[in-house]
């Protein structure tokens, strides 16, 4: 694999509510805990905790906006996450291709 896997990053992205929050932030160009909680089946407090996790791993940036905090996706960090996923996918594709070749060779030797 060419990219180093960041376990904290993938743990953060592994939670379905946080993935949905990232989708909403990308679609809307940003949002607050309040605006996100209006679109999700969780409380504002739960949204704030999820946003804290996303902020800790660098997936969102925070800007104070009056009494709220505006969250936006950090596109560079998201690109790094996508690169990691692509690297893992390519590695598994190669492994599965080798397994298939071995299985086909075994099948040919048993038929012949």
Tab-separated table of C-alpha atoms in Angstrom:
chain	number	residue	atom	x	y	z
A	1	UNK	CA	0.000	0.000	0.000
A	2	UNK	CA	1.274	3.433	-0.867
A	3	UNK	CA	-0.701	5.401	1.733
A	4	UNK	CA	-0.353	4.919	5.473
A	5	UNK	CA	-3.673	4.032	7.048
A	6	UNK	CA	-4.864	6.394	9.779
A	7	UNK	CA	-6.932	4.269	12.175
A	8	UNK	CA	-8.395	7.276	14.010
A	9	UNK	CA	-9.553	8.770	10.731
A	10	UNK	CA	-11.211	5.537	9.629
A	11	UNK	CA	-12.743	4.985	13.026
A	12	UNK	CA	-14.322	8.441	12.746
A	13	UNK	CA	-15.586	7.803	9.222
A	14	UNK	CA	-16.747	4.302	10.127
A	15	UNK	CA	-19.749	5.613	12.062
A	16	UNK	CA	-22.844	6.011	9.818
A	17	UNK	CA	-24.119	9.212	11.455
A	18	UNK	CA	-20.754	10.908	10.962
A	19	UNK	CA	-20.681	9.850	7.293
A	20	UNK	CA	-24.164	11.338	6.841
A	21	UNK	CA	-22.982	14.524	8.542
A	22	UNK	CA	-20.041	14.772	6.139
A	23	UNK	CA	-22.454	14.310	3.224
A	24	UNK	CA	-24.684	17.093	4.542
A	25	UNK	CA	-21.764	19.431	5.156
A	26	UNK	CA	-20.441	18.822	1.653
A	27	UNK	CA	-23.875	19.314	0.082
A	28	UNK	CA	-24.707	22.449	2.063
A	29	UNK	CA	-21.203	23.939	2.065
A	30	UNK	CA	-21.087	23.808	5.862
A	31	UNK	CA	-23.409	23.898	8.820
A	32	UNK	CA	-23.844	24.165	12.558
A	33	UNK	CA	-24.760	21.531	15.104
A	34	UNK	CA	-28.263	22.989	15.112
A	35	UNK	CA	-28.757	22.884	11.332
A	36	UNK	CA	-27.362	19.348	11.180
A	37	UNK	CA	-29.552	18.114	14.037
A	38	UNK	CA	-32.602	19.339	12.115
A	39	UNK	CA	-31.666	16.967	9.289
A	40	UNK	CA	-30.616	13.944	11.342
A	41	UNK	CA	-32.464	11.595	13.704
A	42	UNK	CA	-30.191	12.507	16.642
A	43	UNK	CA	-30.118	15.317	19.188
A	44	UNK	CA	-28.124	18.505	18.813
A	45	UNK	CA	-25.878	17.308	21.663
A	46	UNK	CA	-25.159	14.050	19.826
A	47	UNK	CA	-24.397	16.013	16.650
A	48	UNK	CA	-21.990	18.242	18.610
A	49	UNK	CA	-20.152	15.157	19.931
A	50	UNK	CA	-19.903	13.655	16.433
A	51	UNK	CA	-18.614	16.970	15.098
A	52	UNK	CA	-15.986	16.947	17.849
A	53	UNK	CA	-14.739	13.567	16.640
A	54	UNK	CA	-14.649	14.759	13.023
A	55	UNK	CA	-12.781	17.892	14.106
A	56	UNK	CA	-10.214	15.900	16.135
A	57	UNK	CA	-9.260	13.820	13.083
A	58	UNK	CA	-9.158	16.910	10.882
A	59	UNK	CA	-12.129	16.146	8.638
A	60	UNK	CA	-13.920	19.358	9.565
A	61	UNK	CA	-12.764	22.877	10.308
A	62	UNK	CA	-14.562	25.034	12.868
A	63	UNK	CA	-15.222	28.772	12.700
A	64	UNK	CA	-17.044	30.636	15.483
A	65	UNK	CA	-20.225	32.245	14.146
A	66	UNK	CA	-22.045	34.197	16.851
A	67	UNK	CA	-23.313	31.746	19.456
A	68	UNK	CA	-22.824	28.801	17.088
A	69	UNK	CA	-19.837	27.212	15.451
A	70	UNK	CA	-19.767	26.745	11.688
A	71	UNK	CA	-18.349	23.420	10.516
A	72	UNK	CA	-16.954	22.851	7.038
A	73	UNK	CA	-15.334	19.761	5.535
A	74	UNK	CA	-11.556	19.983	5.199
A	75	UNK	CA	-11.241	18.933	1.572
A	76	UNK	CA	-7.516	18.151	1.817
A	77	UNK	CA	-8.101	15.746	4.713
A	78	UNK	CA	-11.069	14.210	2.902
A	79	UNK	CA	-8.867	13.713	-0.178
A	80	UNK	CA	-6.304	11.977	2.046
A	81	UNK	CA	-9.036	9.656	3.348
A	82	UNK	CA	-10.160	8.878	-0.208
A	83	UNK	CA	-6.545	8.156	-1.220
A	84	UNK	CA	-6.214	5.750	1.707
A	85	UNK	CA	-9.409	3.979	0.735
A	86	UNK	CA	-8.281	3.710	-2.880
A	87	UNK	CA	-4.944	2.296	-1.769
A	88	UNK	CA	-6.621	-0.313	0.440
A	89	UNK	CA	-9.031	-1.198	-2.376
A	90	UNK	CA	-6.190	-1.649	-4.872
A	91	UNK	CA	-4.294	-3.824	-2.421
A	92	UNK	CA	-7.315	-6.074	-1.840
A	93	UNK	CA	-8.036	-6.269	-5.572
A	94	UNK	CA	-4.489	-7.537	-6.120
A	95	UNK	CA	-4.819	-10.086	-3.293
A	96	UNK	CA	-8.147	-11.374	-4.594
A	97	UNK	CA	-6.741	-11.656	-8.116
A	98	UNK	CA	-3.847	-13.792	-6.774
A	99	UNK	CA	-6.305	-16.002	-4.849
A	100	UNK	CA	-8.374	-16.454	-8.010
A	101	UNK	CA	-5.275	-17.467	-10.019
A	102	UNK	CA	-4.300	-19.992	-7.341
A	103	UNK	CA	-7.833	-21.441	-7.207
A	104	UNK	CA	-7.939	-21.720	-11.010
A	105	UNK	CA	-4.537	-23.460	-11.037
A	106	UNK	CA	-5.734	-25.945	-8.395
A	107	UNK	CA	-8.910	-26.599	-10.376
A	108	UNK	CA	-6.916	-27.195	-13.599
A	109	UNK	CA	-4.540	-29.597	-11.820
A	110	UNK	CA	-7.487	-31.566	-10.400
A	111	UNK	CA	-9.190	-31.777	-13.811
A	112	UNK	CA	-6.043	-32.810	-15.631
